């Protein structure tokens, strides 16, 4: 068992240094963020200015605003002595080898004998940075390359030197995965390591297709975006976000460092890219790069005039049929074999990317796994290069490479001659990865960590499935724990999902199981109610069906809350509307740190109708020191504003502050562990002799006086132009419910009283024209309408 880091120091408060410090603080560490001493009286001016700028970044770099209290600012002249007491020092100063070496020399005289030292350099040789330092220092020194932004990109490349002690490597792997939630890849000390070496190569291929092959910016971004299992930002939007100056800097440093690389010329900076940097068109940070937003329109670069124009129609044939293929593997196969400009581009760029990735083994990594993980975790690809190769067909890709004149490395040819036709060895029955091919070694095992549940492989073994319908399933997780998994589109709470959950509770009630986990392995736990179903029922006038559905949902939420066996929700990503109400009903929750919860129904022209208002009203009374209305009112106002403004938490920790998660919820920074931790929680609760929460039969609601206060708050927002008239109307309906309806004074009521108010208020809203417009717009654009 390794000792977790509790204190850290980050040297250099630039864009990366400040964000690394923020992420470590969000993970619970006390962090010293130091930079150069400023001239004048305020020696901390440089670090303060840099960190203040980082705090304005969007998306936010901290889990909650309070996290900033764990970050202690300082400067190298006055506060370097603090480093004597830290467990881990991360260097993130300017990319200058001499400056880094001088800093390491100074560090050696201050830090403790067991402190770990790492550099976040992305381009300099790791071994050279620690050159001349003591044997002890070098044994604790290595590279830790975080990806920008470190909170949101999963990859952490660890780059040991020949002197780094194996225990230091293993400790950082363990801490990075368990306590920082990172996907850790051990890379070799080669230029740009793994992800950036492959990623910059792919980016340069895209730019050359624009400058030399007649494809437009939009065509290339279409073919290198979501249709190919990559981020929506694709090639050129990603380049703009990274910064074209940064891209040029990296390529300029990489080109001379890889004289041995047979594809070195790909990294030579194109003239167009250099021109853009010279005129200050650096991407998003200057408002123009390959794209420019002007008067609400997205314009793209004309490479001849360097002006910005409206996009030309895509000349890619009709890709809509391919885009509708949900299975990425099948979509890639169809796109690869597409006959037309789209297929030609995708085929050529994919073959070149696969060939280059194969030729970099074993130079930059030992196995295909490291390259695949680095691209998935660092560039948010859904599949890595070798996974894609297996999907497209080993032999087919080799034949196409030969026809295209793309060099194939000897180790891949040896695979072919040995009769091996895939990089990953699979269990044929359940499609589970058993091993990966290594040059000169054959297949070696690929293990899933014991505290992560590979749900895809688990689900494919049908003996685990106890019950299922088209949109949900009940699975046996082993050890007496069941898992109820949503399988609906966007994991919405459709009628089939709700019916299935009721069925799952029936089974749990009569069978000999410890308890239930409600969760899935999707990017988002749940987008909430199925608005499409609800809109269709409303349009056909079937309001009695909707009323029955709401009543059933409320009853189900109450049944979950008071169930005699432990029920634990395992959540991550977006948890919205009815999904949030479901989580609020669960007595215990395991939440990925990156969980974004919100009662967002007002954005759809509705109010929460599944117990969310009741629970927020109860929480407001509970948080107050006494049941005095004056003490409850501030908490009630806060709850009202949270729901009325459809606020969504920026993290699980913030969801606790907002009242969506209880203080007892377990937050795991590595979201892939949430199902495992939830299962362990069920077992622990059952072994401790689980008792459901005591029934809550008295909630202090504040009646008409408090309602007037809330309605006035909504009126002020309306007068200030912050909300529309219909927003104000909805806010008033919310105020009516959360204060107890027609009650004239503070009164104790039970849960059913508030649930009935929710139902009675929710249903008429569905008949409102403006609500129907909001729902239709939301379904069509996935964006709220403020009518």
XYZ file of C-alpha atoms in Angstrom:
787
model
C 0.000 0.000 0.000
C 1.362 3.384 -1.022
C 1.121 6.579 0.972
C -1.121 9.187 -0.719
C 0.262 12.668 -1.343
C -1.303 15.229 0.986
C 0.708 18.347 0.088
C 2.096 19.501 -3.238
C 3.867 22.467 -4.735
C 3.453 23.653 -8.318
C 6.272 25.847 -9.586
C 5.040 28.179 -12.301
C 1.571 29.762 -12.315
C 1.016 29.888 -16.041
C -2.002 28.371 -17.771
C -0.972 24.797 -16.977
C 0.606 25.400 -13.588
C -2.454 27.194 -12.208
C -4.808 24.523 -13.537
C -2.709 21.659 -12.157
C -2.694 23.384 -8.752
C -6.481 23.815 -8.942
C -7.007 20.169 -9.850
C -4.780 18.875 -7.042
C -6.642 21.119 -4.583
C -9.975 19.794 -5.896
C -8.639 16.296 -5.213
C -8.096 17.276 -1.574
C -4.419 18.262 -1.472
C -3.015 21.405 0.093
C -1.135 23.104 -2.745
C 1.555 25.774 -2.804
C 1.522 27.662 -6.117
C 4.733 29.645 -6.592
C 6.085 31.854 -9.364
C 8.714 34.522 -9.889
C 8.992 37.376 -7.433
C 7.510 40.584 -8.815
C 9.258 43.984 -8.598
C 7.748 46.477 -6.170
C 6.063 46.013 -2.830
C 3.757 43.123 -3.763
C 6.169 40.282 -4.512
C 3.219 37.949 -5.193
C 1.788 40.095 -7.985
C 2.802 37.695 -10.782
C 1.341 34.599 -9.165
C -1.795 36.445 -8.027
C -2.459 37.892 -11.489
C -1.871 34.564 -13.229
C -4.063 32.608 -10.824
C -6.844 35.199 -10.934
C -6.852 34.881 -14.727
C -7.027 31.069 -14.473
C -10.034 31.304 -12.141
C -11.962 33.034 -14.935
C -11.478 30.119 -17.341
C -14.577 28.378 -18.637
C -15.295 25.555 -17.971
C -14.276 26.179 -14.345
C -11.023 24.744 -13.024
C -12.229 24.168 -9.425
C -14.884 21.746 -8.158
C -16.301 24.443 -5.845
C -15.421 28.058 -5.079
C -14.332 27.025 -1.576
C -11.596 24.773 -3.015
C -9.460 27.859 -3.584
C -8.809 27.967 0.167
C -6.500 24.959 -0.207
C -4.212 26.851 -2.616
C -1.480 28.958 -1.017
C 0.161 31.494 -3.325
C 3.790 32.516 -3.043
C 6.960 33.546 -4.859
C 10.340 31.948 -5.374
C 12.247 34.570 -3.342
C 10.205 34.653 -0.143
C 8.488 31.281 -0.002
C 10.815 28.685 -1.532
C 11.461 27.303 1.967
C 7.867 26.000 2.075
C 8.922 23.240 -0.318
C 10.787 21.515 2.520
C 7.451 20.236 3.829
C 5.662 19.108 0.662
C 5.241 15.531 -0.583
C 5.301 16.263 -4.312
C 6.843 19.104 -6.327
C 5.648 19.680 -9.905
C 7.720 21.972 -12.101
C 5.723 23.906 -14.733
C 7.916 26.904 -15.569
C 8.846 28.180 -19.023
C 9.994 25.555 -21.575
C 13.691 26.411 -21.286
C 16.090 23.598 -20.394
C 18.664 25.820 -18.657
C 16.018 27.493 -16.459
C 14.544 24.135 -15.493
C 17.980 22.726 -14.639
C 18.743 25.738 -12.429
C 15.431 25.278 -10.654
C 16.197 21.585 -10.037
C 19.565 22.533 -8.527
C 17.858 24.933 -6.153
C 15.179 22.363 -5.298
C 17.752 19.750 -4.345
C 18.915 21.902 -1.449
C 15.427 22.434 -0.006
C 13.107 19.443 -0.447
C 12.850 16.503 1.923
C 14.591 13.201 1.242
C 11.349 11.431 0.324
C 9.638 14.144 -1.767
C 8.785 13.209 -5.338
C 9.824 15.703 -8.013
C 8.281 15.830 -11.464
C 8.235 18.064 -14.521
C 5.216 18.872 -16.656
C 7.310 19.604 -19.744
C 5.747 18.516 -22.997
C 8.774 18.813 -25.241
C 12.104 18.782 -23.402
C 14.033 15.560 -22.610
C 13.104 14.491 -19.073
C 16.511 12.992 -18.360
C 18.285 16.250 -19.247
C 16.241 18.329 -16.813
C 17.613 16.399 -13.808
C 21.144 16.184 -15.198
C 23.799 16.807 -12.549
C 21.502 16.164 -9.596
C 22.243 13.638 -6.844
C 21.468 9.939 -7.191
C 18.736 10.274 -4.547
C 17.137 13.220 -6.364
C 17.194 11.459 -9.753
C 15.660 8.314 -8.245
C 12.619 10.417 -7.240
C 12.430 12.467 -10.435
C 10.288 11.821 -13.520
C 7.912 13.455 -15.965
C 4.187 13.881 -15.210
C 2.563 15.310 -18.315
C -0.968 16.557 -17.623
C -3.194 17.415 -20.561
C -4.921 20.770 -20.919
C -7.373 21.306 -19.295
C -6.176 18.893 -16.579
C -9.549 18.763 -14.820
C -11.382 17.576 -17.917
C -8.850 15.551 -19.919
C -8.194 12.168 -18.398
C -4.686 11.412 -19.629
C -1.651 11.617 -17.379
C 1.570 10.521 -19.089
C 4.222 9.360 -16.647
C 7.709 9.485 -18.113
C 10.374 7.852 -15.962
C 14.082 8.232 -16.597
C 16.557 5.359 -16.394
C 17.258 6.490 -12.814
C 13.658 6.716 -11.542
C 12.957 4.184 -8.795
C 10.230 1.672 -9.664
C 8.357 2.423 -6.427
C 8.105 6.097 -7.372
C 6.615 5.125 -10.748
C 4.157 2.697 -9.144
C 3.158 5.203 -6.465
C 2.354 7.877 -9.042
C 0.447 5.378 -11.183
C -1.603 4.359 -8.143
C -2.187 7.914 -6.915
C -2.925 9.250 -10.383
C -5.590 6.639 -11.062
C -7.184 6.344 -7.613
C -6.906 9.852 -6.183
C -6.698 12.034 -9.297
C -9.026 9.963 -11.466
C -6.504 9.884 -14.289
C -5.952 7.388 -17.053
C -2.242 6.805 -16.500
C 0.031 5.784 -19.355
C 3.746 5.151 -18.909
C 5.536 6.771 -21.842
C 9.143 6.784 -22.984
C 11.382 9.822 -22.852
C 10.966 10.614 -26.530
C 9.947 13.901 -28.220
C 6.329 14.797 -27.337
C 5.892 11.402 -25.637
C 2.863 9.422 -26.937
C -0.380 11.365 -27.331
C 1.061 14.589 -28.735
C 3.375 12.718 -31.091
C 0.429 10.917 -32.707
C -2.037 13.795 -32.185
C 0.141 16.477 -33.828
C 0.784 14.096 -36.728
C -2.975 13.658 -37.269
C -3.567 17.420 -36.967
C -0.901 18.174 -39.562
C -2.466 15.620 -41.931
C -5.739 17.519 -41.625
C -4.122 20.907 -42.299
C -2.335 19.506 -45.376
C -5.622 18.112 -46.687
C -6.890 21.725 -46.530
C -3.841 23.378 -48.111
C -2.926 20.716 -50.672
C -5.795 18.323 -51.353
C -8.808 20.540 -52.020
C -10.876 19.746 -48.928
C -12.488 22.629 -47.058
C -12.124 23.297 -43.352
C -15.741 22.265 -42.764
C -15.370 19.054 -44.777
C -12.299 18.009 -42.814
C -13.922 18.856 -39.471
C -16.993 16.874 -40.498
C -14.882 13.805 -41.301
C -12.599 14.067 -38.248
C -15.333 14.806 -35.708
C -18.136 12.830 -34.116
C -18.821 10.737 -37.219
C -15.334 9.257 -36.746
C -15.663 8.827 -32.980
C -13.677 11.955 -32.157
C -14.661 15.197 -30.388
C -17.020 17.656 -32.060
C -14.145 20.152 -32.218
C -12.473 17.821 -34.751
C -9.278 19.185 -36.381
C -9.537 22.939 -36.914
C -11.739 23.880 -33.959
C -9.347 21.927 -31.734
C -6.368 23.760 -33.270
C -8.089 27.099 -32.591
C -8.785 26.082 -28.986
C -5.218 24.897 -28.385
C -3.816 28.041 -30.013
C -2.138 28.168 -33.407
C 0.974 29.706 -31.834
C 1.168 26.740 -29.475
C 0.783 24.328 -32.389
C 3.600 26.079 -34.293
C 5.814 26.114 -31.204
C 5.341 22.379 -30.603
C 5.920 21.462 -34.257
C 8.984 23.710 -34.529
C 10.541 22.039 -31.493
C 9.526 18.550 -32.593
C 10.835 18.712 -36.167
C 14.575 19.005 -35.341
C 14.261 16.482 -32.503
C 13.075 13.602 -34.719
C 15.708 13.402 -37.436
C 15.257 9.603 -37.430
C 11.495 9.782 -38.056
C 10.638 8.612 -41.578
C 7.546 10.883 -41.543
C 9.345 13.928 -40.210
C 8.256 16.207 -43.086
C 4.635 15.942 -41.975
C 5.631 18.007 -38.917
C 7.122 20.869 -40.965
C 4.889 23.853 -40.250
C 2.800 24.752 -43.337
C 3.269 28.303 -44.663
C -0.408 29.080 -44.066
C -0.150 28.217 -40.383
C 2.923 30.384 -39.946
C 1.232 33.293 -41.745
C -1.748 33.098 -39.386
C 0.530 33.242 -36.349
C 2.481 36.170 -37.825
C -0.684 38.261 -38.269
C -1.933 37.412 -34.764
C -4.702 35.032 -35.807
C -3.940 32.593 -33.002
C -7.327 30.922 -32.606
C -9.921 31.252 -29.851
C -7.770 33.467 -27.615
C -7.583 36.214 -30.295
C -11.052 35.630 -31.741
C -9.816 34.319 -35.081
C -7.756 31.435 -36.407
C -9.155 28.911 -38.832
C -12.589 30.067 -37.700
C -13.970 33.453 -36.723
C -17.291 34.288 -35.093
C -18.846 37.442 -36.471
C -22.333 38.747 -35.663
C -23.448 35.327 -34.481
C -22.151 33.554 -37.586
C -19.222 31.124 -37.733
C -17.015 32.052 -40.680
C -14.025 30.081 -41.945
C -10.669 31.051 -43.380
C -10.054 31.675 -47.073
C -6.455 30.443 -47.417
C -5.714 32.726 -50.387
C -6.930 36.050 -48.998
C -6.685 35.257 -45.250
C -10.180 36.691 -44.890
C -13.187 34.927 -43.387
C -16.168 33.773 -45.401
C -19.391 31.846 -45.006
C -18.908 28.106 -45.331
C -19.474 26.555 -48.744
C -21.892 23.626 -48.970
C -20.183 20.330 -48.125
C -19.159 18.339 -51.190
C -19.173 15.001 -49.375
C -22.192 13.291 -50.844
C -24.934 12.435 -48.355
C -23.380 11.322 -45.064
C -26.613 11.454 -43.071
C -27.205 7.692 -43.366
C -23.699 6.978 -42.059
C -24.124 9.526 -39.264
C -27.286 7.749 -38.100
C -25.429 4.457 -37.530
C -25.259 4.317 -33.724
C -22.620 1.572 -33.454
C -19.312 3.380 -33.942
C -17.573 0.230 -35.128
C -20.070 -0.294 -37.929
C -20.047 3.435 -38.744
C -16.259 3.404 -39.200
C -16.443 0.351 -41.466
C -19.088 1.957 -43.680
C -17.224 5.283 -43.828
C -13.947 3.524 -44.636
C -15.496 1.734 -47.621
C -17.515 4.755 -48.771
C -17.031 5.461 -52.481
C -16.651 9.195 -52.841
C -14.649 12.167 -51.538
C -15.655 11.458 -47.925
C -14.511 7.848 -48.082
C -11.321 8.761 -49.945
C -10.315 11.277 -47.276
C -11.221 9.057 -44.360
C -9.521 6.016 -45.865
C -6.250 7.804 -46.704
C -5.982 9.742 -43.431
C -6.846 6.634 -41.395
C -4.274 4.478 -43.222
C -1.567 7.097 -42.673
C -2.482 7.450 -38.978
C -2.490 3.672 -38.449
C 0.804 3.232 -40.262
C 2.484 6.004 -38.294
C 1.191 4.649 -34.968
C 2.537 1.177 -35.790
C 5.923 2.581 -36.852
C 6.305 4.358 -33.506
C 6.406 1.057 -31.601
C 8.547 0.374 -29.657
C 10.073 3.874 -29.929
C 7.448 5.816 -27.926
C 5.680 2.960 -26.091
C 6.031 -0.766 -25.537
C 2.564 -1.926 -26.587
C -0.422 -0.847 -28.693
C -2.387 -0.418 -25.440
C -0.409 2.675 -24.385
C -0.973 4.383 -27.732
C -4.689 3.537 -27.791
C -5.226 4.722 -24.217
C -3.211 7.894 -24.786
C -5.361 8.882 -27.767
C -8.625 7.996 -26.008
C -7.731 9.745 -22.774
C -5.674 12.663 -24.142
C -7.599 13.526 -27.309
C -11.002 12.087 -26.332
C -11.118 9.612 -29.211
C -13.662 6.872 -28.617
C -11.268 4.283 -30.067
C -7.490 4.216 -30.367
C -5.537 3.521 -33.578
C -5.006 -0.213 -33.028
C -8.590 -0.724 -31.898
C -9.687 0.947 -35.152
C -7.325 -1.267 -37.156
C -8.863 -4.396 -35.632
C -12.356 -3.126 -36.446
C -11.544 -2.318 -40.070
C -9.859 -5.696 -40.536
C -6.171 -6.462 -40.050
C -5.575 -7.996 -43.485
C -7.761 -5.483 -45.320
C -5.886 -2.514 -43.848
C -2.505 -4.088 -44.656
C -3.524 -4.623 -48.275
C -4.747 -1.021 -48.540
C -1.502 0.272 -47.001
C 0.520 -1.652 -49.569
C -1.624 -0.267 -52.390
C -1.220 3.288 -51.019
C 2.548 2.911 -50.616
C 2.424 3.329 -46.820
C 5.356 1.775 -44.965
C 4.461 -1.120 -42.654
C 6.855 -1.887 -39.775
C 8.557 -5.276 -39.634
C 6.789 -6.331 -36.431
C 3.381 -6.005 -38.086
C 4.579 -7.967 -41.124
C 5.835 -10.639 -38.746
C 2.357 -10.813 -37.200
C 0.886 -11.426 -40.624
C 3.416 -14.122 -41.499
C 2.673 -15.832 -38.184
C -1.028 -16.019 -39.021
C -2.031 -13.452 -36.364
C -4.779 -11.180 -37.652
C -5.621 -8.776 -34.829
C -3.834 -6.703 -32.186
C -6.304 -7.456 -29.397
C -7.172 -10.995 -28.402
C -10.874 -11.355 -27.625
C -13.076 -13.838 -25.848
C -15.247 -14.814 -28.815
C -18.362 -15.372 -26.692
C -18.518 -12.131 -24.753
C -16.281 -9.755 -26.777
C -14.038 -9.210 -23.776
C -10.430 -8.160 -24.366
C -8.166 -10.899 -23.048
C -4.778 -9.758 -24.332
C -2.800 -7.473 -26.629
C -0.079 -8.398 -29.115
C 3.497 -7.387 -28.313
C 6.275 -7.452 -30.869
C 8.419 -10.592 -30.336
C 6.312 -11.705 -27.354
C 2.858 -12.593 -28.663
C -0.294 -11.868 -26.681
C -0.010 -10.702 -23.075
C -2.985 -10.193 -20.709
C -4.801 -6.847 -20.482
C -6.389 -6.638 -17.058
C -9.196 -4.372 -15.843
C -8.331 -2.944 -12.392
C -10.078 -4.863 -9.631
C -11.956 -1.745 -8.491
C -13.394 -0.955 -11.913
C -16.314 -2.912 -13.352
C -16.080 -3.460 -17.113
C -19.812 -3.216 -17.638
C -19.660 -3.803 -21.409
C -18.015 -7.207 -20.978
C -20.138 -7.906 -17.918
C -23.410 -7.214 -19.785
C -22.461 -9.351 -22.759
C -22.292 -12.421 -20.507
C -26.032 -13.129 -20.522
C -25.998 -15.237 -17.380
C -25.850 -11.987 -15.421
C -29.145 -10.696 -16.868
C -32.134 -11.418 -14.612
C -34.677 -9.265 -16.434
C -34.738 -6.797 -19.318
C -36.942 -4.812 -21.643
C -35.847 -2.763 -24.688
C -34.774 0.209 -22.545
C -33.555 -1.233 -19.232
C -32.135 -4.331 -17.607
C -31.637 -5.866 -14.172
C -28.223 -7.466 -13.778
C -26.691 -9.638 -11.068
C -23.404 -7.994 -10.049
C -22.474 -10.877 -7.777
C -22.126 -10.951 -3.991
C -25.895 -10.523 -3.646
C -26.023 -7.092 -5.334
C -28.254 -6.180 -8.278
C -27.730 -3.438 -10.858
C -30.613 -1.644 -12.559
C -29.277 -0.132 -15.797
C -30.991 2.370 -18.100
C -30.571 1.662 -21.808
C -32.917 4.276 -23.245
C -31.720 7.069 -25.539
C -29.772 9.583 -23.413
C -30.750 7.351 -20.466
C -34.068 9.187 -20.250
C -36.699 8.060 -17.776
C -39.106 6.667 -20.336
C -42.237 4.724 -19.431
C -40.343 1.486 -20.040
C -37.513 2.584 -17.732
C -39.962 3.539 -14.962
C -41.913 0.283 -15.350
C -38.641 -1.641 -15.316
C -37.458 0.024 -12.126
C -40.708 -0.929 -10.413
C -40.221 -4.513 -11.619
C -36.658 -4.483 -10.287
C -37.874 -3.449 -6.830
C -40.470 -6.246 -6.908
C -37.701 -8.771 -7.597
C -35.431 -7.263 -4.939
C -38.254 -7.376 -2.410
C -38.950 -11.124 -2.692
C -35.565 -12.542 -3.715
C -32.566 -13.131 -1.493
C -30.395 -10.165 -2.560
C -28.579 -7.635 -0.351
C -29.612 -4.515 -2.268
C -29.588 -2.599 -5.531
C -27.323 -0.235 -7.462
C -29.017 2.105 -9.935
C -26.504 3.169 -12.556
C -24.979 2.743 -15.992
C -21.676 3.210 -17.762
C -22.937 5.955 -20.080
C -21.367 9.388 -20.338
C -24.432 10.784 -18.578
C -26.506 9.144 -15.850
C -29.812 10.527 -17.126
C -31.130 13.441 -19.170
C -34.389 13.269 -17.192
C -37.928 12.502 -18.309
C -38.617 11.453 -21.879
C -40.068 14.767 -23.078
C -40.897 13.273 -26.471
C -43.265 10.757 -24.872
C -44.805 13.427 -22.677
C -45.265 15.893 -25.559
C -46.956 13.241 -27.681
C -49.387 12.393 -24.890
C -50.156 16.091 -24.322
C -50.712 16.768 -28.026
C -53.247 13.920 -28.218
C -55.019 15.159 -25.075
C -54.158 12.092 -22.994
C -53.641 14.059 -19.793
C -55.046 11.256 -17.632
C -52.169 9.031 -18.810
C -49.666 11.774 -17.893
C -51.307 12.250 -14.497
C -51.095 8.522 -13.855
C -47.460 8.477 -14.982
C -46.495 11.336 -12.626
C -48.297 9.657 -9.744
C -46.527 6.373 -10.481
C -43.168 8.111 -10.646
C -43.702 9.878 -7.326
C -44.821 6.617 -5.699
C -41.764 4.865 -7.118
C -39.429 7.577 -5.773
C -40.968 7.220 -2.314
C -40.699 3.446 -2.505
C -36.983 3.760 -3.336
C -36.401 6.192 -0.473
C -38.046 3.981 2.143
C -37.157 0.570 0.717
C -36.180 -2.041 3.323
C -32.942 -2.964 1.506
C -30.134 -0.551 0.614
C -30.444 1.198 -2.753
C -27.443 3.184 -4.007
C -27.354 5.400 -7.093
C -24.047 5.398 -9.009
C -23.928 8.581 -11.059
C -21.683 10.522 -13.389
C -22.008 13.205 -16.067
C -25.350 14.970 -16.495
C -28.053 14.117 -13.963
C -30.959 16.317 -14.933
C -34.642 16.800 -14.206
C -36.299 13.521 -13.267
C -32.877 11.900 -13.162
C -31.885 14.355 -10.436
C -35.135 13.635 -8.570
C -34.380 9.914 -8.727
C -30.927 10.507 -7.243
C -32.372 12.760 -4.518
C -34.754 9.927 -3.601
C -31.953 7.371 -3.176
C -30.855 7.066 0.472
C -27.219 6.776 -0.584
C -25.324 7.958 -3.660
C -21.895 7.316 -5.127
C -21.081 10.185 -7.473
C -18.244 10.676 -9.915
C -16.600 14.013 -9.116
C -17.600 15.150 -12.591
C -21.351 14.898 -11.976
C -23.571 17.778 -13.043
C -26.931 17.737 -11.278
C -29.880 20.056 -11.755
C -33.645 20.389 -11.535
C -33.925 22.010 -14.953
C -37.635 21.549 -15.614
C -38.386 25.285 -15.802
C -36.258 25.393 -18.943
C -38.848 23.061 -20.490
C -41.763 25.150 -19.236
C -42.532 22.809 -16.329
C -41.754 22.444 -12.645
C -40.186 19.378 -10.957
C -42.964 16.820 -10.479
C -41.204 13.774 -9.043
C -40.585 14.916 -5.482
C -37.735 17.344 -6.172
C -39.567 20.394 -4.811
C -40.741 18.451 -1.754
C -37.198 17.342 -0.937
C -35.736 20.833 -1.446
C -38.422 22.331 0.812
C -37.672 19.702 3.457
C -33.935 20.362 3.146
C -34.412 24.119 3.579
C -36.231 23.515 6.872
C -33.649 20.944 7.922
C -30.686 23.263 7.246
C -32.119 26.050 9.386
C -31.033 26.251 13.027
C -34.657 26.255 14.208
C -38.132 26.020 12.668
C -38.500 29.777 12.922
C -39.667 31.127 9.507
C -36.990 33.827 9.608
C -34.303 31.163 9.867
C -35.803 28.904 7.192
C -36.471 31.716 4.688
C -32.836 32.224 3.490
C -32.439 28.498 2.790
C -35.826 28.373 1.072
C -34.957 31.389 -1.074
C -31.703 29.718 -2.084
C -33.542 26.494 -3.031
C -36.144 28.500 -4.961
C -33.499 30.390 -6.939
C -31.618 27.168 -7.685
C -34.720 25.544 -9.218
C -36.161 28.710 -10.810
C -32.893 29.489 -12.595
C -32.492 25.809 -13.612
C -29.018 25.853 -12.084
C -26.813 22.833 -12.741
C -23.936 22.001 -10.414
C -20.417 22.253 -11.839
C -19.340 19.167 -9.869
C -20.601 16.601 -7.394
C -19.122 18.662 -4.568
C -21.093 21.709 -5.646
C -24.214 19.519 -5.925
C -23.822 18.834 -2.203
C -23.694 22.572 -1.504
C -26.798 23.126 -3.650
C -28.746 20.372 -1.888
C -28.995 17.920 -4.783
C -26.650 15.475 -3.040
C -26.605 14.711 0.665
C -23.474 15.357 2.743
C -23.119 11.555 3.122
C -22.815 10.960 -0.634
C -19.522 9.334 -1.560
C -17.619 11.238 -4.268
C -15.081 9.311 -6.334
C -12.710 11.324 -8.476
C -12.187 8.362 -10.794
C -15.657 8.004 -12.274
C -14.902 4.561 -13.690
C -14.874 3.243 -10.127
C -18.402 4.410 -9.311
C -20.180 1.086 -9.958
C -17.600 -0.834 -7.936
C -17.785 1.631 -5.029
C -21.612 1.606 -5.156
C -21.630 -2.192 -4.999
C -19.283 -2.124 -1.999
C -21.535 0.490 -0.385
C -24.581 -1.780 -0.714
C -22.644 -4.644 0.884
C -21.380 -2.406 3.693
C -24.847 -0.996 4.445
C -26.401 -4.464 4.489
C -23.713 -5.872 6.771
C -24.169 -2.946 9.184
C -27.865 -3.858 9.530
C -29.502 -1.439 7.106
C -32.519 0.572 8.171
C -34.291 2.920 5.732
C -34.577 6.619 6.630
C -37.289 7.401 9.200
C -40.530 8.569 7.606
C -40.744 12.345 7.332
C -44.296 13.275 8.319
C -43.745 16.915 9.230
C -42.106 19.497 6.954
C -42.288 23.146 7.919
C -43.545 25.145 4.926
C -43.796 28.905 5.208
C -47.089 29.708 3.487
C -48.219 32.927 1.827
C -45.733 35.361 3.485
C -42.749 33.415 2.112
C -44.483 32.981 -1.234
C -44.764 36.756 -1.530
C -41.029 37.095 -0.873
C -40.201 34.573 -3.604
C -42.616 36.078 -6.118
C -41.081 39.505 -5.478
C -37.612 38.055 -6.140
C -38.891 36.730 -9.486
C -40.446 40.130 -10.285
C -37.112 41.894 -9.665
C -35.405 39.492 -12.103
C -38.156 40.165 -14.658
C -37.786 43.944 -14.321
C -34.017 43.593 -14.705
C -34.446 41.734 -17.987
C -32.881 38.546 -16.612
C -35.980 36.391 -17.180
C -38.974 36.421 -19.513
C -42.603 36.936 -18.471
C -43.210 33.219 -18.836
C -40.157 32.454 -16.719
C -41.692 34.697 -14.075
C -45.027 32.887 -14.345
C -43.285 29.513 -13.916
C -41.277 30.852 -10.979
C -44.531 31.924 -9.327
C -45.968 28.422 -9.787
C -42.798 27.029 -8.203
C -43.133 29.496 -5.298
C -46.719 28.350 -4.840
C -45.665 24.706 -4.409
C -42.498 25.168 -2.358
C -44.268 27.364 0.241
C -47.238 25.025 0.649
C -49.886 26.283 -1.795
C -52.787 28.238 -0.308
C -51.559 28.053 3.288
C -51.756 31.494 4.833
C -49.111 30.927 7.512
C -46.184 28.614 8.351
C -47.530 25.074 8.797
C -46.233 21.550 9.304
C -47.252 19.304 6.393
C -46.360 15.776 5.354
C -44.566 14.644 2.195
C -47.759 13.603 0.427
C -49.200 17.084 0.785
C -46.303 18.608 -1.178
C -46.262 15.747 -3.686
C -49.921 16.399 -4.442
C -49.184 20.099 -4.972
C -46.431 19.134 -7.411
C -48.837 16.943 -9.400
C -51.650 19.485 -9.433
C -49.341 22.242 -10.634
C -47.298 20.202 -13.118
C -50.158 18.852 -15.219
C -51.828 22.140 -16.304
C -48.449 23.497 -17.436
C -48.292 20.833 -20.144
C -51.366 22.409 -21.735
C -49.758 25.858 -21.921
C -48.754 26.927 -25.442
C -45.439 28.400 -24.311
C -44.534 25.168 -22.481
C -45.307 23.166 -25.607
C -43.093 25.558 -27.612
C -40.270 25.086 -25.114
C -40.533 21.298 -25.226
C -40.654 21.252 -29.052
C -37.597 23.549 -29.263
C -35.695 21.503 -26.703
C -36.388 18.258 -28.558
C -35.370 19.794 -31.883
C -32.273 21.791 -30.888
C -31.338 20.312 -27.486
C -31.208 23.929 -26.264
C -33.710 25.706 -23.975
C -36.044 28.349 -25.377
C -36.627 31.478 -23.300
C -39.985 32.555 -24.727
